[in-house]
Amino acid sequence: MVGVDIVGVGWFGFSPNVHDHSFREMMFEAATRAFQDAGAMNPREQVDAFISCQEDFWEGISISDEFAPDPIGGSMRPTMTVAGDGIEGLAHGVMLIKTGIADVVVVESHAKPSDILTFNKIVELAMDPIYLRGRKVVNYHFIAALDAVKYMRRTGISREDLASVVIKNKGNGLKTSRAPFSSRLSKEDVMSQEVIVYPFTDVDIARPVDAGIVVILASDSFSRKFNDTPIAIKGIGYATDSSNFELAALGEANYMRVASSIAYDMANIESPLKVSGIFVDDRYSYKELEHLEALGINEVAEKLKEGYFHQGSYLPVNPFGGHLAKGYPLEAAGLSLVLDAVEYLREGAESAIVGSWRGIPTFTGGTVVLSR
Amino acid sequence: MRTNLKFRRVAAIGAGLTEFRRRTLETPQELAWEASRKALDEAGLELRDIDCVVIGSAPDAFDGVHMKGEYLSHGSGGIRKPTSRVYVGGATGVMTAISGWYHVASGLCKNVLAVAEEKMSPGRPHPQAVFRYIWDPITEKPLNPNLIWIFAMEMHRYMYVNKVSKEEIALVSVKNKRNAINNPYAQLGGQITVDDVLKSEVLVWPVQLLDVSPVSDGAAAMVFVEGDIARRYTDTPVWIEGVGWTLDNTSWPDRELAYPRYLENAARMAYTMAGIERPQKEIDVIEPYDPFDYKELHHIEGLLLAKRGEAPLLLKEGFFDVDGDIPSSPSGGLLGVGNPIAAAGLMKVISIYWQLKGTAGKMQVKRPVHTGLAQAWGDLMQASTVIIMRN
Amino acid sequence: MVHSLKEGEIKQHPVVEYKPEAKYSYTAGQALSQFLLGLKKGKILGRKCPKCGRVYVPPRMYCEDCFYPTSKWVEVKDEGIVMTAVASFISWTRDRLEEPEIVGTIRLLPSSAKDYVYPGLFHRICCSFDDVKSMNIFGKRVKAKWKPENEREGSINDIECFEVI
């Protein structure tokens, strides 16, 4: 069966407010960089299909896919939108290549949360209109907190453990140019922060960020034409657990369990412990640990205490900082992690796993297994 | 695109529709459930047999739910499964079927449920208001546009360039509403005359009330399975043989509107894949997208089934009637059945599927049919999706 | 079986009302910011692609055909040809209008009738319903009617409409 490789990546932004570029101009800048990365590929001739990942209410435009084609080279070409996280778009791209209908697919996603004046209200709009929105949840972090408390109670993970995730990720972010929220913190700094919604303080919560990301996929028979070090997508999966937290399994990240089992089957890997790095959604500090568990890593708390996940140790987790350091670019969040993983592999690592989540209030996530 | 495609064959083996109505009591999830259940029943499958779900839905603003794919994963049987939502504006319905196709053809999934739902009536003060936000927020929205403007501008340009009269265009509405009488799911079937259309309320000249499809709620669902196992479930699988989609640029005021060049692109992609060289000779039945009556003619031309400006003449000769050479919109189309956007697009695919299966009941066209085509259209006069099926 | 309600019956069923508080401040970006500033000065600005020569109005920083950055600002005429025009008798909330509002698209000059793509604007056209109905307005040369300079605010509405010259 046809294999699929990543042959180019490009990004623009990763700033809390990209005030001088419209989202379309950000898309163009990111796409230009990605095509350059893929051996100066010409999108008007060498790309078979384009996929953009976005949601109307994040854009503030109804039917926002109207704006998808032009800035990525996709006008008058097969261009479509996957209304979901970039990983879902990546999966659709993989499918298009495996059918043979396309050899090269561009996957794009972008976020401009700085354009949204009522961010909390937009998140509320994603909740069930009949029996959840009416509850007047004061703060949407409350839903994550319920999940966190249940997870912590089940696993015995403490707030101190969460603090060490925060310190690790914000510190790791200092190594990249994409991490506006990275910093060097001490345990006292974190523990002395005021609690916003228990168990979260301000530094436990990642913030939205403006960014545009483009990833270029090619079938493995063509990929070396564009790039000397193509990164293979060995396995990919995504899943939805529920759209409603009253019906979802709280404290378990079930979506990641389903998604990773699909991706592992496809990639034929037995244990996630054998990869060289894991890039996992850490929109909240506990989520990193919950997601690791759902990816099949046992005794996460012990491993964290032993320094297992730190840079240079057995299994680095978010060695470039994750969302806590970079911010999360809404639907591009999954691609942000893929971007980290691709850079990590290009630096010499053998294999990596990416685990993404769509954020509150969803229970949807995706997993990608990458190797060099 | 390669021409020696080696994908797995994909068959449609089940479909379900809700009635299309205005102001349904059911929630969007309940509508999606009804269509999904019917599709599974027709296929003889249970939800546990389904390994992937594809959802199609147009603007989130109609249902007033952000991340509507997540919300709809409930009624669509998408829980604890790979569930995703595809979206190309009004062209989403057919894209949902195309996506169902590539889920299976890629070998990643075996049995796929494709569900499209739309509930237009909850919007206040009028569903129209939602369409104000589809325009460019900086250069267009300040002019306070409504949706019908865009159609009216395209329709008038089409009439001007091809010298087509309102009477000729109204025949589409007459035909489709007549066809819809035979469709048990239809909202607005009926015998009307060209005169009725020309005397109906002028909305945005040249568009009048009976030129337009109604505000509707509804859902549609289909089951697609791997070709090797299709005959386990049915003796009459319908094969997906060609797909195509194209998006034109966003700058619609900067281009000629009389001809949908993007549709021609999408159609050629699908024809190449299906090995069709002379579409007018090789296609037996079609469901072109008809939210407005002129659109059906516009699309027939873009599909290369008539020369530019000649679709109205063929229509007048009865070429596109249910007993004509290429019956067009035998279901009654959006004008007759209703227009819950994404669901209406998938309804068109289902109509062709039932025609090819021979189970379209009173809608069944007179001639034997072997190759059918469904098409949808959307965005700022920009997007087209085409699917070709054979029995 | 779905249950369809009549307008009046809605009140007999529980209804959850929700008014989205969705507010945005759209970043105009490099291209449209200059365009809006140009309108304030009574100019229509476009961007030209150095590869194919296509002029984009409203401007874009990239050429979608060549996938190349547009590199040059050009001023186009505030005159053009009416490509299509319609008369709206309904508002955006579908209320009935007494006087129709007339809008259409204008192919701005310089450009040629043979062009498939051209610098263009979607705007109001000052003409009568009869001009639209008879299609007399099609192909007519029109010119922007600008608001007085002190009332312009850098918006597409700085042009009141296009009128026949």
mmCIF file of C-alpha atoms in Angstrom, chain A residues 1-2 23-24 48-51 54-58 60-71 74-84 88 91-92 94-103 122-123 125-131 133 219 221-222 236 238-244 247-249 254 258 262 266 331 358-364, chain B residues 1-3 5-8 27 29 51-54 58-74 78-90 95 99 101-109 130-131 133-137 139-141 243-251 261-263 265 269 273 341 378-380 382-383:
data_model
loop_
_atom_site.group_PDB
_atom_site.id
_atom_site.type_symbol
_atom_site.label_atom_id
_atom_site.label_comp_id
_atom_site.label_asym_id
_atom_site.label_seq_id
_atom_site.Cartn_x
_atom_site.Cartn_y
_atom_site.Cartn_z
ATOM 1 C CA MET A 1 0.000 0.000 0.000
ATOM 2 C CA VAL A 2 1.084 3.562 -0.746
ATOM 3 C CA PHE A 23 -5.510 35.668 8.332
ATOM 4 C CA ARG A 24 -5.274 35.286 4.570
ATOM 5 C CA ASP A 48 -3.237 17.639 -6.498
ATOM 6 C CA ALA A 49 -5.476 18.626 -3.596
ATOM 7 C CA PHE A 50 -5.708 21.199 -0.821
ATOM 8 C CA ILE A 51 -7.286 20.819 2.614
ATOM 9 C CA GLN A 54 -11.084 25.765 10.214
ATOM 10 C CA GLU A 55 -14.353 26.537 11.959
ATOM 11 C CA ASP A 56 -16.768 29.330 11.061
ATOM 12 C CA PHE A 57 -17.148 30.846 14.502
ATOM 13 C CA TRP A 58 -13.405 31.014 15.091
ATOM 14 C CA GLY A 60 -16.197 35.188 12.408
ATOM 15 C CA ILE A 61 -17.208 34.401 8.857
ATOM 16 C CA SER A 62 -20.042 32.113 7.912
ATOM 17 C CA ILE A 63 -18.909 29.555 5.301
ATOM 18 C CA SER A 64 -15.324 30.629 5.946
ATOM 19 C CA ASP A 65 -13.944 28.052 3.523
ATOM 20 C CA GLU A 66 -14.684 30.647 0.825
ATOM 21 C CA PHE A 67 -11.385 32.174 1.852
ATOM 22 C CA ALA A 68 -9.396 28.936 1.862
ATOM 23 C CA PRO A 69 -8.138 28.506 -1.703
ATOM 24 C CA ASP A 70 -6.366 31.680 -2.876
ATOM 25 C CA PRO A 71 -3.620 32.119 -0.272
ATOM 26 C CA GLY A 74 -5.666 26.179 -4.290
ATOM 27 C CA SER A 75 -8.016 28.254 -6.400
ATOM 28 C CA MET A 76 -9.531 26.350 -9.344
ATOM 29 C CA ARG A 77 -8.145 23.171 -7.816
ATOM 30 C CA PRO A 78 -9.642 20.436 -5.636
ATOM 31 C CA THR A 79 -9.793 22.356 -2.360
ATOM 32 C CA MET A 80 -11.936 21.420 0.622
ATOM 33 C CA THR A 81 -12.349 22.106 4.305
ATOM 34 C CA VAL A 82 -12.281 19.687 7.179
ATOM 35 C CA ALA A 83 -14.021 21.439 10.057
ATOM 36 C CA GLY A 84 -11.767 20.068 12.734
ATOM 37 C CA GLU A 88 -8.116 15.337 11.027
ATOM 38 C CA ALA A 91 -5.816 12.113 7.981
ATOM 39 C CA HIS A 92 -8.040 13.186 5.090
ATOM 40 C CA VAL A 94 -3.436 10.667 3.829
ATOM 41 C CA MET A 95 -6.662 9.081 2.595
ATOM 42 C CA LEU A 96 -6.615 11.084 -0.635
ATOM 43 C CA ILE A 97 -3.075 9.932 -1.339
ATOM 44 C CA LYS A 98 -3.842 6.309 -0.506
ATOM 45 C CA THR A 99 -6.728 6.257 -2.993
ATOM 46 C CA GLY A 100 -4.298 7.375 -5.692
ATOM 47 C CA ILE A 101 -6.451 10.362 -6.586
ATOM 48 C CA ALA A 102 -3.646 12.626 -5.360
ATOM 49 C CA ASP A 103 0.108 12.372 -5.047
ATOM 50 C CA ILE A 122 -17.680 31.488 21.266
ATOM 51 C CA VAL A 123 -16.560 28.507 23.330
ATOM 52 C CA LEU A 125 -21.580 28.405 21.598
ATOM 53 C CA ALA A 126 -20.001 24.985 21.051
ATOM 54 C CA MET A 127 -21.905 23.551 23.996
ATOM 55 C CA ASP A 128 -25.247 21.786 23.691
ATOM 56 C CA PRO A 129 -27.814 24.557 23.202
ATOM 57 C CA ILE A 130 -30.594 22.882 25.139
ATOM 58 C CA TYR A 131 -29.165 21.491 28.315
ATOM 59 C CA ARG A 133 -25.491 26.396 27.628
ATOM 60 C CA SER A 219 3.113 9.675 -1.637
ATOM 61 C CA SER A 221 7.124 7.178 -4.437
ATOM 62 C CA PHE A 222 7.403 10.905 -5.074
ATOM 63 C CA ILE A 236 -2.773 8.135 11.902
ATOM 64 C CA TYR A 238 -8.658 10.328 15.246
ATOM 65 C CA ALA A 239 -11.766 9.794 17.321
ATOM 66 C CA THR A 240 -14.612 11.492 19.109
ATOM 67 C CA ASP A 241 -15.661 10.295 22.536
ATOM 68 C CA SER A 242 -18.632 12.579 22.997
ATOM 69 C CA SER A 243 -19.552 16.159 22.390
ATOM 70 C CA ASN A 244 -21.052 16.555 25.790
ATOM 71 C CA LEU A 247 -21.996 11.833 28.456
ATOM 72 C CA ALA A 248 -18.219 11.522 28.146
ATOM 73 C CA ALA A 249 -15.875 9.476 30.256
ATOM 74 C CA ASN A 254 -10.953 8.098 25.832
ATOM 75 C CA VAL A 258 -9.330 5.093 20.436
ATOM 76 C CA ILE A 262 -6.049 3.041 15.266
ATOM 77 C CA MET A 266 -1.611 1.108 11.140
ATOM 78 C CA GLU A 331 -7.674 24.231 14.923
ATOM 79 C CA ARG A 358 -9.593 19.878 19.994
ATOM 80 C CA GLY A 359 -9.946 21.591 23.339
ATOM 81 C CA ILE A 360 -12.920 22.565 25.472
ATOM 82 C CA PRO A 361 -15.706 21.567 25.142
ATOM 83 C CA THR A 362 -14.847 18.692 22.813
ATOM 84 C CA PHE A 363 -13.777 15.148 23.469
ATOM 85 C CA THR A 364 -12.079 14.702 20.124
ATOM 86 C CA MET B 1 -4.276 13.146 -10.553
ATOM 87 C CA ARG B 2 -3.151 9.768 -11.776
ATOM 88 C CA THR B 3 -5.275 8.016 -14.370
ATOM 89 C CA LEU B 5 -6.089 4.582 -10.137
ATOM 90 C CA LYS B 6 -5.862 1.464 -8.055
ATOM 91 C CA PHE B 7 -8.204 2.281 -5.220
ATOM 92 C CA ARG B 8 -10.544 -0.240 -3.690
ATOM 93 C CA THR B 27 -33.392 18.703 17.297
ATOM 94 C CA GLN B 29 -29.267 15.405 16.511
ATOM 95 C CA ASP B 51 -16.055 1.936 11.593
ATOM 96 C CA CYS B 52 -15.970 5.578 10.436
ATOM 97 C CA VAL B 53 -18.483 8.401 10.319
ATOM 98 C CA VAL B 54 -18.358 11.429 8.017
ATOM 99 C CA ALA B 58 -23.056 23.875 6.141
ATOM 100 C CA PRO B 59 -22.840 27.129 8.165
ATOM 101 C CA ASP B 60 -22.790 26.527 11.916
ATOM 102 C CA ALA B 61 -24.795 29.700 12.277
ATOM 103 C CA PHE B 62 -28.061 28.084 11.117
ATOM 104 C CA ASP B 63 -28.262 25.629 13.965
ATOM 105 C CA GLY B 64 -26.564 28.212 16.168
ATOM 106 C CA VAL B 65 -23.942 25.693 17.266
ATOM 107 C CA HIS B 66 -20.190 26.226 17.038
ATOM 108 C CA MET B 67 -18.200 23.097 16.106
ATOM 109 C CA LYS B 68 -21.318 21.524 14.742
ATOM 110 C CA GLY B 69 -19.544 18.351 13.678
ATOM 111 C CA GLU B 70 -18.854 17.602 17.331
ATOM 112 C CA TYR B 71 -22.454 18.303 18.259
ATOM 113 C CA LEU B 72 -23.823 16.116 15.453
ATOM 114 C CA SER B 73 -21.521 13.215 16.309
ATOM 115 C CA HIS B 74 -24.265 12.151 18.720
ATOM 116 C CA GLY B 78 -20.097 8.933 15.678
ATOM 117 C CA ILE B 79 -19.242 8.303 19.326
ATOM 118 C CA ARG B 80 -15.961 6.482 20.106
ATOM 119 C CA LYS B 81 -15.223 6.312 16.406
ATOM 120 C CA PRO B 82 -13.223 8.288 13.887
ATOM 121 C CA THR B 83 -15.718 11.042 13.147
ATOM 122 C CA SER B 84 -14.946 14.117 11.112
ATOM 123 C CA ARG B 85 -16.791 16.812 9.259
ATOM 124 C CA VAL B 86 -16.165 18.064 5.761
ATOM 125 C CA TYR B 87 -17.275 21.451 4.619
ATOM 126 C CA VAL B 88 -17.448 23.303 1.306
ATOM 127 C CA GLY B 89 -20.409 25.623 1.881
ATOM 128 C CA GLY B 90 -23.483 24.691 -0.149
ATOM 129 C CA MET B 95 -18.625 16.367 -0.614
ATOM 130 C CA SER B 99 -15.486 11.864 1.568
ATOM 131 C CA TRP B 101 -15.904 7.277 -0.850
ATOM 132 C CA TYR B 102 -12.289 8.098 -0.059
ATOM 133 C CA HIS B 103 -12.580 6.823 3.519
ATOM 134 C CA VAL B 104 -13.258 3.393 2.009
ATOM 135 C CA ALA B 105 -11.226 3.678 -1.201
ATOM 136 C CA SER B 106 -8.094 4.531 0.793
ATOM 137 C CA GLY B 107 -8.375 1.287 2.707
ATOM 138 C CA LEU B 108 -8.535 3.110 6.037
ATOM 139 C CA CYS B 109 -12.163 2.204 6.697
ATOM 140 C CA VAL B 130 -27.208 34.427 8.780
ATOM 141 C CA PHE B 131 -26.126 34.886 5.205
ATOM 142 C CA TYR B 133 -21.862 36.940 7.424
ATOM 143 C CA ILE B 134 -20.799 34.892 4.422
ATOM 144 C CA TRP B 135 -19.476 38.006 2.675
ATOM 145 C CA ASP B 136 -16.035 39.549 2.993
ATOM 146 C CA PRO B 137 -16.215 41.296 6.373
ATOM 147 C CA THR B 139 -15.141 45.019 1.540
ATOM 148 C CA GLU B 140 -18.633 43.520 1.241
ATOM 149 C CA LYS B 141 -20.499 43.125 4.509
ATOM 150 C CA VAL B 243 -15.629 12.089 -7.974
ATOM 151 C CA GLY B 244 -14.492 15.651 -8.540
ATOM 152 C CA TRP B 245 -14.427 18.921 -6.670
ATOM 153 C CA THR B 246 -13.039 22.390 -7.284
ATOM 154 C CA LEU B 247 -12.991 25.749 -5.530
ATOM 155 C CA ASP B 248 -12.687 28.939 -7.530
ATOM 156 C CA ASN B 249 -11.119 32.077 -6.043
ATOM 157 C CA THR B 250 -12.764 34.211 -3.379
ATOM 158 C CA SER B 251 -12.865 37.355 -5.550
ATOM 159 C CA ARG B 261 -15.689 27.312 -14.893
ATOM 160 C CA TYR B 262 -15.016 25.689 -11.500
ATOM 161 C CA LEU B 263 -17.816 23.219 -12.130
ATOM 162 C CA ASN B 265 -13.073 21.551 -13.699
ATOM 163 C CA MET B 269 -12.043 15.394 -12.880
ATOM 164 C CA MET B 273 -11.972 9.015 -13.288
ATOM 165 C CA ILE B 341 -28.234 22.804 2.613
ATOM 166 C CA GLY B 378 -21.657 26.584 -2.871
ATOM 167 C CA ASP B 379 -19.568 29.343 -1.293
ATOM 168 C CA LEU B 380 -19.282 32.693 -3.095
ATOM 169 C CA GLN B 382 -17.099 29.212 -6.083
ATOM 170 C CA ALA B 383 -17.407 25.573 -5.121
#
